[in-house]
Short mmCIF file of C-alpha atoms in Angstrom, two decimals:
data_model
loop_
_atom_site.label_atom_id
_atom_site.label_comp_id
_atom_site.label_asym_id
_atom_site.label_seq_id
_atom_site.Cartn_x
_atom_site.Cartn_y
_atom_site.Cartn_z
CA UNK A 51 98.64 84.88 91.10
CA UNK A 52 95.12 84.18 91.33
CA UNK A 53 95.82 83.90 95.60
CA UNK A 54 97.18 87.67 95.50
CA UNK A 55 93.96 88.66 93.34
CA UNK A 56 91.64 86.91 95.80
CA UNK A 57 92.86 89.66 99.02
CA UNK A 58 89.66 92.04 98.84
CA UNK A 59 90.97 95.51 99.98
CA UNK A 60 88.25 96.52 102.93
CA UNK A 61 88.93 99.31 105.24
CA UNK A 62 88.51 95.75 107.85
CA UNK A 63 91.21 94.19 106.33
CA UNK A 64 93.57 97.53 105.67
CA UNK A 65 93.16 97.87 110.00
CA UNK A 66 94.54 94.34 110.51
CA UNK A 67 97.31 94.61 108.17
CA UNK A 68 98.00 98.35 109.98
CA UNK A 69 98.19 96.45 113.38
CA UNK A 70 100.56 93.78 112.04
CA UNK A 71 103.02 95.99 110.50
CA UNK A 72 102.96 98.45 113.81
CA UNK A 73 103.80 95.17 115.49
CA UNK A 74 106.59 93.49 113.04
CA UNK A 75 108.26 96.64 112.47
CA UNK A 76 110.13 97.52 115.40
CA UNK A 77 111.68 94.08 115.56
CA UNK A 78 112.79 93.50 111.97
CA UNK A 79 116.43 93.00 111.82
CA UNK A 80 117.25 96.04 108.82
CA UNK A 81 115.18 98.51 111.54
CA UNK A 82 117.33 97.32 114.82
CA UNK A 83 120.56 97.36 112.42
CA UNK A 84 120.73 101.24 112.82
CA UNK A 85 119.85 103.86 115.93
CA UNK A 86 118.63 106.10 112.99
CA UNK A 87 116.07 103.38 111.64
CA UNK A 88 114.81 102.93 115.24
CA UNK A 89 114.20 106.78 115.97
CA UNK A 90 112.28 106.73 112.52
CA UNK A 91 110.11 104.18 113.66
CA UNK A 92 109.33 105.19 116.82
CA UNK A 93 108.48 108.78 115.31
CA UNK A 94 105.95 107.38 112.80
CA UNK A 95 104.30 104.86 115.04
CA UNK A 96 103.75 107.56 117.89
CA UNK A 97 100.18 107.84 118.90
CA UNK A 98 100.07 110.97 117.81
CA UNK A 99 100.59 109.68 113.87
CA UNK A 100 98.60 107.09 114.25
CA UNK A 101 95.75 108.57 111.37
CA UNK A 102 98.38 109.15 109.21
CA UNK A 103 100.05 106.00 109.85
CA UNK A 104 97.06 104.12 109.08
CA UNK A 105 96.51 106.36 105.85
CA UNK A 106 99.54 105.41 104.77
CA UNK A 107 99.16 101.78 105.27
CA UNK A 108 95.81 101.96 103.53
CA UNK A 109 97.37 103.34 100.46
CA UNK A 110 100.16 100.30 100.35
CA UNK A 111 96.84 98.15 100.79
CA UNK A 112 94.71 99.75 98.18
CA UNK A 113 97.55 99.95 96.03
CA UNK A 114 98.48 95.97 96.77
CA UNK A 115 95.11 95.00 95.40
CA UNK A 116 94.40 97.30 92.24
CA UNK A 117 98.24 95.76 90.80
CA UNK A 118 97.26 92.15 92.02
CA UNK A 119 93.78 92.72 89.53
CA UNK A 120 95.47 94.52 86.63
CA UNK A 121 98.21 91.59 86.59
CA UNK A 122 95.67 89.17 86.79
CA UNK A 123 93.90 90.58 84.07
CA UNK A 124 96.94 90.47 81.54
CA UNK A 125 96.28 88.16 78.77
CA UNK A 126 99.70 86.57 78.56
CA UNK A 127 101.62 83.85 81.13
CA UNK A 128 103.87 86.76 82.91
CA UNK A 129 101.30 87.77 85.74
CA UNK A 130 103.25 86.94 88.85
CA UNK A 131 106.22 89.05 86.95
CA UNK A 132 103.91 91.88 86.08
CA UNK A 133 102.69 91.57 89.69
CA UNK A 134 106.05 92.05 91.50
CA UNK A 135 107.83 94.47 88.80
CA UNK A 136 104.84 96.61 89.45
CA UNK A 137 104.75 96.21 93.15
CA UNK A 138 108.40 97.13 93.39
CA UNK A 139 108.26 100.27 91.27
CA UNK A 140 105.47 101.29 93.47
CA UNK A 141 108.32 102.52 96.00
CA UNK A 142 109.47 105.39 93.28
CA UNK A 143 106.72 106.99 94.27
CA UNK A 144 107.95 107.53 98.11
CA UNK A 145 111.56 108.69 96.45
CA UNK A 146 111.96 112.67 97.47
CA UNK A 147 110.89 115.27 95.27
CA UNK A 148 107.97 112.85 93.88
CA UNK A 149 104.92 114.83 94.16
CA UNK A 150 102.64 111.95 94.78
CA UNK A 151 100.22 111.91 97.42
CA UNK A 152 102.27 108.79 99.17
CA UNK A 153 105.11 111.26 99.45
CA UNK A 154 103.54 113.50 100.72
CA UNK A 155 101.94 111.80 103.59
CA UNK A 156 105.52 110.37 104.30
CA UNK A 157 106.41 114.15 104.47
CA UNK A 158 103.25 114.75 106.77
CA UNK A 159 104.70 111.38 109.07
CA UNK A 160 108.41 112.99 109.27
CA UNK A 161 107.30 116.49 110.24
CA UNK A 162 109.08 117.75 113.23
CA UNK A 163 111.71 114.35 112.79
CA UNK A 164 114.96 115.62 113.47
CA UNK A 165 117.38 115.11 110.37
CA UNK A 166 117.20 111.58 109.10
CA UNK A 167 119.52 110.37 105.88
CA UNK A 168 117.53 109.51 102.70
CA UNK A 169 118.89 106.06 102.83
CA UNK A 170 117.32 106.12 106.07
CA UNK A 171 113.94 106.80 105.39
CA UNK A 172 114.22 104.86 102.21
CA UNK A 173 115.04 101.26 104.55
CA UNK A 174 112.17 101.86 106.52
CA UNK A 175 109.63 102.03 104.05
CA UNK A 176 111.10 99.50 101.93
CA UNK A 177 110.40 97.43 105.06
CA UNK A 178 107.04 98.75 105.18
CA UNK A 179 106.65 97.80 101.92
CA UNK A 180 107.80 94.01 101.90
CA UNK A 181 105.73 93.92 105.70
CA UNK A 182 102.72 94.30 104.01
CA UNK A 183 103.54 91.56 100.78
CA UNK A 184 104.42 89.33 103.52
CA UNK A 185 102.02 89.90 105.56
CA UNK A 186 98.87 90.32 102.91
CA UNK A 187 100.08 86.61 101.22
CA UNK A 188 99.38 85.19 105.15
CA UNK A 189 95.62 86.58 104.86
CA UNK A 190 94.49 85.55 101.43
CA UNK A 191 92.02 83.04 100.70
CA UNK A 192 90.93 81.42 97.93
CA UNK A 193 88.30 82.49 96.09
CA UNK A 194 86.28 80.74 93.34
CA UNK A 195 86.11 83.30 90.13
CA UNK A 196 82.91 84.32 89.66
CA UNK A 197 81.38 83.88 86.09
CA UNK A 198 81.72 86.93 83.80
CA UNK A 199 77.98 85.78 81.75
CA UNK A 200 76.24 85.32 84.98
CA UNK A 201 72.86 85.28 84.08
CA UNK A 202 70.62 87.69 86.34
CA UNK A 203 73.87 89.09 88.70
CA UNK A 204 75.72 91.73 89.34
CA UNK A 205 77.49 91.42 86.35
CA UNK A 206 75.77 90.50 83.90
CA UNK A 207 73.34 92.21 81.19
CA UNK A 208 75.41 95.45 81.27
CA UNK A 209 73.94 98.75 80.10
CA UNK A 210 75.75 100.07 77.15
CA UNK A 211 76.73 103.37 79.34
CA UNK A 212 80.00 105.23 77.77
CA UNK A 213 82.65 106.94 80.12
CA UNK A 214 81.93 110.20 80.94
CA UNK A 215 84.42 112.78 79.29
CA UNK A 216 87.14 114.75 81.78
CA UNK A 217 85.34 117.82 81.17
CA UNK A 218 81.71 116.31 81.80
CA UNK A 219 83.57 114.92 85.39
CA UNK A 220 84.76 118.52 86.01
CA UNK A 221 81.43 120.18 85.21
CA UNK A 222 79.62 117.88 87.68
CA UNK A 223 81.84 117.84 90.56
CA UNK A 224 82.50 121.93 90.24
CA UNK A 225 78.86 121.91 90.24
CA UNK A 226 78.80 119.97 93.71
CA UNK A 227 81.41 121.67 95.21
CA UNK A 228 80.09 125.01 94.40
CA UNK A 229 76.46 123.80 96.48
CA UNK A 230 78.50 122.18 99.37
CA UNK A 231 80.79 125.50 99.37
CA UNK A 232 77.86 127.87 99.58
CA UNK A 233 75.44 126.08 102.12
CA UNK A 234 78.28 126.47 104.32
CA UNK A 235 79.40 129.86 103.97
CA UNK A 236 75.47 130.67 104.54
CA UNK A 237 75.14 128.74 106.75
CA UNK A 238 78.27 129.63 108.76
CA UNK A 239 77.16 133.21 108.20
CA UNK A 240 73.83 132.59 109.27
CA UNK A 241 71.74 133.05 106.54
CA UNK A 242 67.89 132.96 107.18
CA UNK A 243 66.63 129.57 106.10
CA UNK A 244 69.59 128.08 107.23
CA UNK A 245 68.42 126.58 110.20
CA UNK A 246 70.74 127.42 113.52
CA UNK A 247 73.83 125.76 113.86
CA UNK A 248 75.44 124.45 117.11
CA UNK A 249 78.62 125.23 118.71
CA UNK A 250 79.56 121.34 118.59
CA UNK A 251 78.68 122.07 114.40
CA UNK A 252 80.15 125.03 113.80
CA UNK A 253 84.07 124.28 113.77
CA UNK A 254 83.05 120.76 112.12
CA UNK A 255 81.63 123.50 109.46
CA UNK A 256 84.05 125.69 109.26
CA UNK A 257 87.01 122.78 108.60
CA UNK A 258 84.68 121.39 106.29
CA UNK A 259 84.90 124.79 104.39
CA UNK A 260 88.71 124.63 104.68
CA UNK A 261 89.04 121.40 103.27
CA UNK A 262 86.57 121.92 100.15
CA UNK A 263 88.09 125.41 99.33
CA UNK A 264 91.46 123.92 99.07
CA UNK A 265 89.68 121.05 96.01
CA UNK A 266 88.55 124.33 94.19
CA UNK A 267 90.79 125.09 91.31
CA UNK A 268 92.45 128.63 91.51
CA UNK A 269 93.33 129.00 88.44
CA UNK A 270 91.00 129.00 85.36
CA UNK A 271 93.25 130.03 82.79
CA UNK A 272 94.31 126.89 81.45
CA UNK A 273 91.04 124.96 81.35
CA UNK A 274 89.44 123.13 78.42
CA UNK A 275 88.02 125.66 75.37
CA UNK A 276 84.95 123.55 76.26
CA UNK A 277 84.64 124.72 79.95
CA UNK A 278 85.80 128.20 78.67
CA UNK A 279 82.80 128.65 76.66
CA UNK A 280 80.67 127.47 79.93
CA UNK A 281 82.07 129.64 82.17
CA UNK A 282 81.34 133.72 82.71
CA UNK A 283 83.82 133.87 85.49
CA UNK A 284 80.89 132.63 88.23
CA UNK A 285 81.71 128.40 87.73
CA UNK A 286 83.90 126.27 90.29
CA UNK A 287 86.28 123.42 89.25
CA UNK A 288 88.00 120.87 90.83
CA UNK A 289 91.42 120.76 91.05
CA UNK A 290 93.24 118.50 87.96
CA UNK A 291 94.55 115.98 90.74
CA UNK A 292 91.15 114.86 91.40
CA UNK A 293 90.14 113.15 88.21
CA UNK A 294 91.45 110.15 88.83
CA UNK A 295 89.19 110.03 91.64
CA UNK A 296 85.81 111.57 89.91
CA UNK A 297 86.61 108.82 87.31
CA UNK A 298 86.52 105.98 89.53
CA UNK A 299 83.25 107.23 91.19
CA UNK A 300 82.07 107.18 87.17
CA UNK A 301 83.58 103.67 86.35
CA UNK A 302 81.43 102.51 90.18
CA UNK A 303 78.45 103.66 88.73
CA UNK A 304 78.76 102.56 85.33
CA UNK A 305 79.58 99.30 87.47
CA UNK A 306 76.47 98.91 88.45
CA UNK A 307 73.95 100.04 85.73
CA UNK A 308 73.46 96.57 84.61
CA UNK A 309 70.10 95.49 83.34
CA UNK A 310 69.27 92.86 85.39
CA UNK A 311 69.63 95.69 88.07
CA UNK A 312 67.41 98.24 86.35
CA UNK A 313 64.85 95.28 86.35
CA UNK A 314 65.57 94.12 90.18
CA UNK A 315 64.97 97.88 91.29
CA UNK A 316 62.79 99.59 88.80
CA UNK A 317 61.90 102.34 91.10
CA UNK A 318 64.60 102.41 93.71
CA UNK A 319 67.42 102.24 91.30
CA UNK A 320 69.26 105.56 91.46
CA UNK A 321 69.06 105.25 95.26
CA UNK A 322 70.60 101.92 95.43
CA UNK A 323 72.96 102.65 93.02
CA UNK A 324 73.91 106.13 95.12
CA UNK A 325 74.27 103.55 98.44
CA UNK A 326 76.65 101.40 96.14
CA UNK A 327 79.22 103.71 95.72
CA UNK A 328 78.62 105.75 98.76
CA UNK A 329 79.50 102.12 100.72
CA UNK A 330 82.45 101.62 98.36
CA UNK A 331 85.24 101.48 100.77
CA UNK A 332 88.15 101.91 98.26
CA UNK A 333 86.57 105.17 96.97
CA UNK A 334 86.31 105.86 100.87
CA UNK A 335 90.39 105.37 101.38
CA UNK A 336 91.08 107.41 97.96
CA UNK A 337 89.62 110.88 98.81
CA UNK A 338 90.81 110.64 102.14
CA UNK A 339 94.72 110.09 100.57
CA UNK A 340 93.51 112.96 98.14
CA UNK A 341 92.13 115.45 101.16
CA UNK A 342 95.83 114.73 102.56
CA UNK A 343 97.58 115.31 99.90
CA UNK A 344 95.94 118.22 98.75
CA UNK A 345 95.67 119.88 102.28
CA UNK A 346 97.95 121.49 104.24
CA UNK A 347 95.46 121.40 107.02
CA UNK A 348 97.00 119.33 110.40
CA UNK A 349 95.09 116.33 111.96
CA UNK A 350 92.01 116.28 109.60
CA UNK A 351 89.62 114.20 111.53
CA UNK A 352 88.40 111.23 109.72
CA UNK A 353 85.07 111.77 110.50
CA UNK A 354 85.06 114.98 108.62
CA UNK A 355 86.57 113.76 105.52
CA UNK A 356 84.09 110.78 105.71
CA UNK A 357 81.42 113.34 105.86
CA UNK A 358 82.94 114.96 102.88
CA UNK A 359 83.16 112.30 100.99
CA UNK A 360 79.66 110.90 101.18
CA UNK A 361 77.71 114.47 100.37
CA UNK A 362 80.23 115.08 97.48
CA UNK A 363 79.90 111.38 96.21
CA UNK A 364 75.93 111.60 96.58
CA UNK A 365 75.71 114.23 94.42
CA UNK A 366 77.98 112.76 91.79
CA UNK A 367 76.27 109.71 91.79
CA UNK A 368 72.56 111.34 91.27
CA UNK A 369 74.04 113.34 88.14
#
């Protein structure tokens, strides 16, 4: 167990893993078995896919490495077992009519696919699927476990700093959108003070717009009596699929108010910590599965969500 726990998830490492599985795939035996399989394949690993693809594959990475740490963290013998019951249920969540985000970038991957049987679609990403375990247990290393009462690191001498409450998460991130929403609608519109804005800008703009409008909530009717009693009808939301998100960007900085930070970086400490999670790769790979899933928008370039996700995670971070 503590091999699968010592696999960092990096976007480095999610690209080699991506390049291994676009190579194994076409040749494993259950693909070649059936025409169908083959045609499913070839669809998904067209160049055309390829962001998607390697979206995808970033998921089953991320996804590999949070199970590997919350097995290894159980407290009984069964870790391996928790490990592998976990990592097998993990393919429910590809099943039609699931309404997770993995489904729904399989959905965005088999757009314009000719008819393909569930059973089908279901062998190729079960293949997927044990590609990646196979290929994953090939690239660990063994780590030594770092001490949990280091002294003076990362880890040690934590601040006593609570978790911040859903509604505190919403407030703060509504607040952010609603700043990133209306510099670019000014902006866009040409607002004086804006500064000018280049063609090569302005449809990077104007898809950022797109993609922020559609994290807005629509719907404030059924929103906390505490964010009722903020709002006069003027305050922005996030949507409720993005708090798991906005709570991992909490639990990153929580992370790394330590002490022995505070004390290392007494006057550059809330811009460190902002670089921290703004360098945080997994956070990175998890707003980019949300944009997808929450979009409807076609070939999002990366670039753009990358953008998106560093001026919304800067201002989280700084609140």
């Amino acid at each position: 167990m503590e091999v699968l726990v010592s696999w960092i998830f990096s976007s480095e490492e999610s690209s080699k893993v991506e390049t291994e599985v676009r190579a194994s795939l076409k040749d494993d035996p259950q693909i070649k078995l059936e025409p169908e399989r083959i045609k499913i394949v070839e669809h998904i690993l067209d160049a055309s896919h390829k962001q998607l693809f390697e979206l995808l594959i970033a998921g089953f990475c991320c996804t590999f490495s949070t199970l590997a740490k919350q097995a290894f963290d159980r407290e009984d013998k069964y870790k391996k077992a928790a490990f592998s019951v976990s990592w097998m249920k993990f393919l429910a969540n590809f099943h039609p009519g699931k309404r997770t985000q993995e489904r729904k970038i399989l959905e965005r991957l088999l757009a314009n696919l000719s008819t393909s049987s569930r059973d089908d679609v279901h062998c190729v990403v079960s293949v997927i699927h044990a590609l990646l375990y196979e290929i994953i247990h090939e690239h660990v290393r063994l780590t030594k476990t770092e001490s949990e009462t280091a002294g003076d690191g990362f880890n040690g001498g934590r601040c006593q700093l609570s978790k911040e409450s859903d509604d505190t998460l919403f407030r703060y991130c509504g607040a952010a959108l609603q700043r990133m929403i209306k510099l670019r609608k000014e902006t866009l519109a040409g607002k004086k003070g804006r500064g000018d804005l280049s063609k090569q800008r302005k449809p990077v703009m104007e898809q950022e717009l797109q993609i922020l409008k559609h994290l807005v909530r629509k719907d404030k009717s059924d929103i906390s009596s505490s964010l009722k009693n903020l709002d006069e009808g003027n305050l922005v939301f996030p949507r409720d699929e993005m708090i798991t998100f906005l709570r991992s960007v909490d639990d990153e900085v929580r992370e790394f108010a330590t002490d022995s930070n505070l004390r290392r970086y007494p006057s550059k400490f809330l811009h460190i910590c902002q670089n921290a999670v703004l360098n945080n790769e997994t956070l990175e790979i998890d707003f980019r599965l949300l944009v997808v899933s929450l979009t409807n928008l076609e070939d999002t370039d990366a670039e753009i969500m990358v953008g998106l996700f560093k001026d919304l995670v800067s201002k989280l971070a700084n609140t």
